[in-house]
Amino acid sequence: MLFDNTNFGELWEVSLNDSTQTLIASGGSRGDLVAYDTSNNTAILSQTDSMLRLSLPAGSSFSTTNVPEPGTLALMGFGLLGLARVRRITSR
């Protein structure tokens, strides 16, 4: 499962098996994931006006994935284009 705390005050559970989306909570404010507490398998989520603790179902666990920012990907793409151009110019 993937949990998404949106900037629209909604908390979604997304199944990684079949992409089923389930709205868990709504009506909050802008949210961010603050921290994992692996000692009791919970996550602490912030809202503008409150802090929430999310408990996972039995057998579930948290993991993290680093996702590059779009700007980083664009910069890397421009760098690769620049290298390709320099190579093309020097091979003439």
PDB file of C-alpha atoms in Angstrom:
ATOM      1  CA  MET A   1       0.000   0.000   0.000  1.00  0.00           C
ATOM      2  CA  LEU A   2       0.980   3.568  -0.617  1.00  0.00           C
ATOM      3  CA  PHE A   3      -0.402   6.416   1.496  1.00  0.00           C
ATOM      4  CA  ASP A   4      -0.730   9.882  -0.028  1.00  0.00           C
ATOM      5  CA  ASN A   5      -1.335  12.941   2.156  1.00  0.00           C
ATOM      6  CA  THR A   6      -2.368  15.586  -0.384  1.00  0.00           C
ATOM      7  CA  ASN A   7      -2.136  19.357  -0.322  1.00  0.00           C
ATOM      8  CA  PHE A   8      -5.938  19.386  -0.411  1.00  0.00           C
ATOM      9  CA  GLY A   9      -6.338  17.857   3.067  1.00  0.00           C
ATOM     10  CA  GLU A  10      -7.081  14.328   1.861  1.00  0.00           C
ATOM     11  CA  LEU A  11      -5.407  11.079   2.877  1.00  0.00           C
ATOM     12  CA  TRP A  12      -5.500   8.314   0.246  1.00  0.00           C
ATOM     13  CA  GLU A  13      -4.519   4.668   0.409  1.00  0.00           C
ATOM     14  CA  VAL A  14      -3.316   3.320  -2.953  1.00  0.00           C
ATOM     15  CA  SER A  15      -2.900  -0.396  -3.630  1.00  0.00           C
ATOM     16  CA  LEU A  16       0.351  -1.175  -5.418  1.00  0.00           C
ATOM     17  CA  ASN A  17      -1.184  -4.412  -6.738  1.00  0.00           C
ATOM     18  CA  ASP A  18      -4.107  -2.990  -8.705  1.00  0.00           C
ATOM     19  CA  SER A  19      -3.871   0.824  -8.218  1.00  0.00           C
ATOM     20  CA  THR A  20      -7.155   0.902  -6.274  1.00  0.00           C
ATOM     21  CA  GLN A  21      -7.489   4.249  -4.474  1.00  0.00           C
ATOM     22  CA  THR A  22      -9.359   4.541  -1.179  1.00  0.00           C
ATOM     23  CA  LEU A  23     -10.050   7.887   0.499  1.00  0.00           C
ATOM     24  CA  ILE A  24      -9.219   7.443   4.195  1.00  0.00           C
ATOM     25  CA  ALA A  25      -9.774  10.992   5.458  1.00  0.00           C
ATOM     26  CA  SER A  26     -10.764  14.382   4.085  1.00  0.00           C
ATOM     27  CA  GLY A  27     -11.655  17.844   5.294  1.00  0.00           C
ATOM     28  CA  GLY A  28      -8.209  18.638   6.627  1.00  0.00           C
ATOM     29  CA  SER A  29      -5.820  21.300   5.489  1.00  0.00           C
ATOM     30  CA  ARG A  30      -2.573  21.114   3.540  1.00  0.00           C
ATOM     31  CA  GLY A  31      -0.719  18.000   4.665  1.00  0.00           C
ATOM     32  CA  ASP A  32       2.811  16.691   4.797  1.00  0.00           C
ATOM     33  CA  LEU A  33       4.322  13.425   5.934  1.00  0.00           C
ATOM     34  CA  VAL A  34       6.486  14.280   8.898  1.00  0.00           C
ATOM     35  CA  ALA A  35       8.017  11.058  10.223  1.00  0.00           C
ATOM     36  CA  TYR A  36       7.757   7.293  10.506  1.00  0.00           C
ATOM     37  CA  ASP A  37       7.630   5.608  13.903  1.00  0.00           C
ATOM     38  CA  THR A  38       8.785   2.073  13.168  1.00  0.00           C
ATOM     39  CA  SER A  39       8.535   1.069  16.839  1.00  0.00           C
ATOM     40  CA  ASN A  40       4.733   0.950  16.558  1.00  0.00           C
ATOM     41  CA  ASN A  41       4.313   1.006  12.735  1.00  0.00           C
ATOM     42  CA  THR A  42       2.719   4.443  12.526  1.00  0.00           C
ATOM     43  CA  ALA A  43       3.341   7.654  10.599  1.00  0.00           C
ATOM     44  CA  ILE A  44       2.883  11.155  11.918  1.00  0.00           C
ATOM     45  CA  LEU A  45       1.192  13.466   9.429  1.00  0.00           C
ATOM     46  CA  SER A  46       0.929  17.225   9.721  1.00  0.00           C
ATOM     47  CA  GLN A  47      -2.022  19.353   8.830  1.00  0.00           C
ATOM     48  CA  THR A  48      -2.009  23.129   9.105  1.00  0.00           C
ATOM     49  CA  ASP A  49      -4.196  22.888  12.199  1.00  0.00           C
ATOM     50  CA  SER A  50      -3.313  19.470  13.701  1.00  0.00           C
ATOM     51  CA  MET A  51      -0.995  16.454  13.833  1.00  0.00           C
ATOM     52  CA  LEU A  52      -2.369  13.011  12.970  1.00  0.00           C
ATOM     53  CA  ARG A  53      -1.002   9.518  13.617  1.00  0.00           C
ATOM     54  CA  LEU A  54      -1.718   6.896  10.964  1.00  0.00           C
ATOM     55  CA  SER A  55      -1.616   3.241  12.036  1.00  0.00           C
ATOM     56  CA  LEU A  56      -1.052   0.692   9.301  1.00  0.00           C
ATOM     57  CA  PRO A  57      -3.023  -2.537   9.008  1.00  0.00           C
ATOM     58  CA  ALA A  58      -1.394  -5.677  10.403  1.00  0.00           C
ATOM     59  CA  GLY A  59       1.263  -7.058   8.062  1.00  0.00           C
ATOM     60  CA  SER A  60       1.981  -3.654   6.467  1.00  0.00           C
ATOM     61  CA  SER A  61       5.123  -1.610   6.906  1.00  0.00           C
ATOM     62  CA  PHE A  62       6.602   1.691   5.822  1.00  0.00           C
ATOM     63  CA  SER A  63       9.385   2.130   3.301  1.00  0.00           C
ATOM     64  CA  THR A  64      10.818   5.208   1.654  1.00  0.00           C
ATOM     65  CA  THR A  65      11.655   5.975  -1.942  1.00  0.00           C
ATOM     66  CA  ASN A  66      13.687   8.981  -3.000  1.00  0.00           C
ATOM     67  CA  VAL A  67      12.105  10.626  -6.026  1.00  0.00           C
ATOM     68  CA  PRO A  68      14.123  13.286  -7.861  1.00  0.00           C
ATOM     69  CA  GLU A  69      12.582  16.711  -8.234  1.00  0.00           C
ATOM     70  CA  PRO A  70      11.454  17.645 -11.778  1.00  0.00           C
ATOM     71  CA  GLY A  71      14.021  20.458 -11.859  1.00  0.00           C
ATOM     72  CA  THR A  72      16.812  17.994 -11.134  1.00  0.00           C
ATOM     73  CA  LEU A  73      15.699  15.785 -14.009  1.00  0.00           C
ATOM     74  CA  ALA A  74      15.518  18.760 -16.372  1.00  0.00           C
ATOM     75  CA  LEU A  75      18.990  19.923 -15.362  1.00  0.00           C
ATOM     76  CA  MET A  76      20.392  16.439 -15.901  1.00  0.00           C
ATOM     77  CA  GLY A  77      18.716  16.292 -19.332  1.00  0.00           C
ATOM     78  CA  PHE A  78      20.224  19.633 -20.376  1.00  0.00           C
ATOM     79  CA  GLY A  79      23.625  18.436 -19.185  1.00  0.00           C
ATOM     80  CA  LEU A  80      23.381  15.304 -21.300  1.00  0.00           C
ATOM     81  CA  LEU A  81      22.300  17.353 -24.323  1.00  0.00           C
ATOM     82  CA  GLY A  82      25.287  19.641 -23.779  1.00  0.00           C
ATOM     83  CA  LEU A  83      27.674  16.694 -23.609  1.00  0.00           C
ATOM     84  CA  ALA A  84      26.201  15.227 -26.786  1.00  0.00           C
ATOM     85  CA  ARG A  85      26.618  18.541 -28.589  1.00  0.00           C
ATOM     86  CA  VAL A  86      30.233  18.969 -27.453  1.00  0.00           C
ATOM     87  CA  ARG A  87      31.013  15.449 -28.609  1.00  0.00           C
ATOM     88  CA  ARG A  88      29.365  16.089 -31.978  1.00  0.00           C
ATOM     89  CA  ILE A  89      31.306  19.332 -32.500  1.00  0.00           C
ATOM     90  CA  THR A  90      34.663  17.804 -31.541  1.00  0.00           C
ATOM     91  CA  SER A  91      34.157  14.733 -33.770  1.00  0.00           C
ATOM     92  CA  ARG A  92      33.887  16.820 -36.965  1.00  0.00           C
TER      93      ARG A  92
END
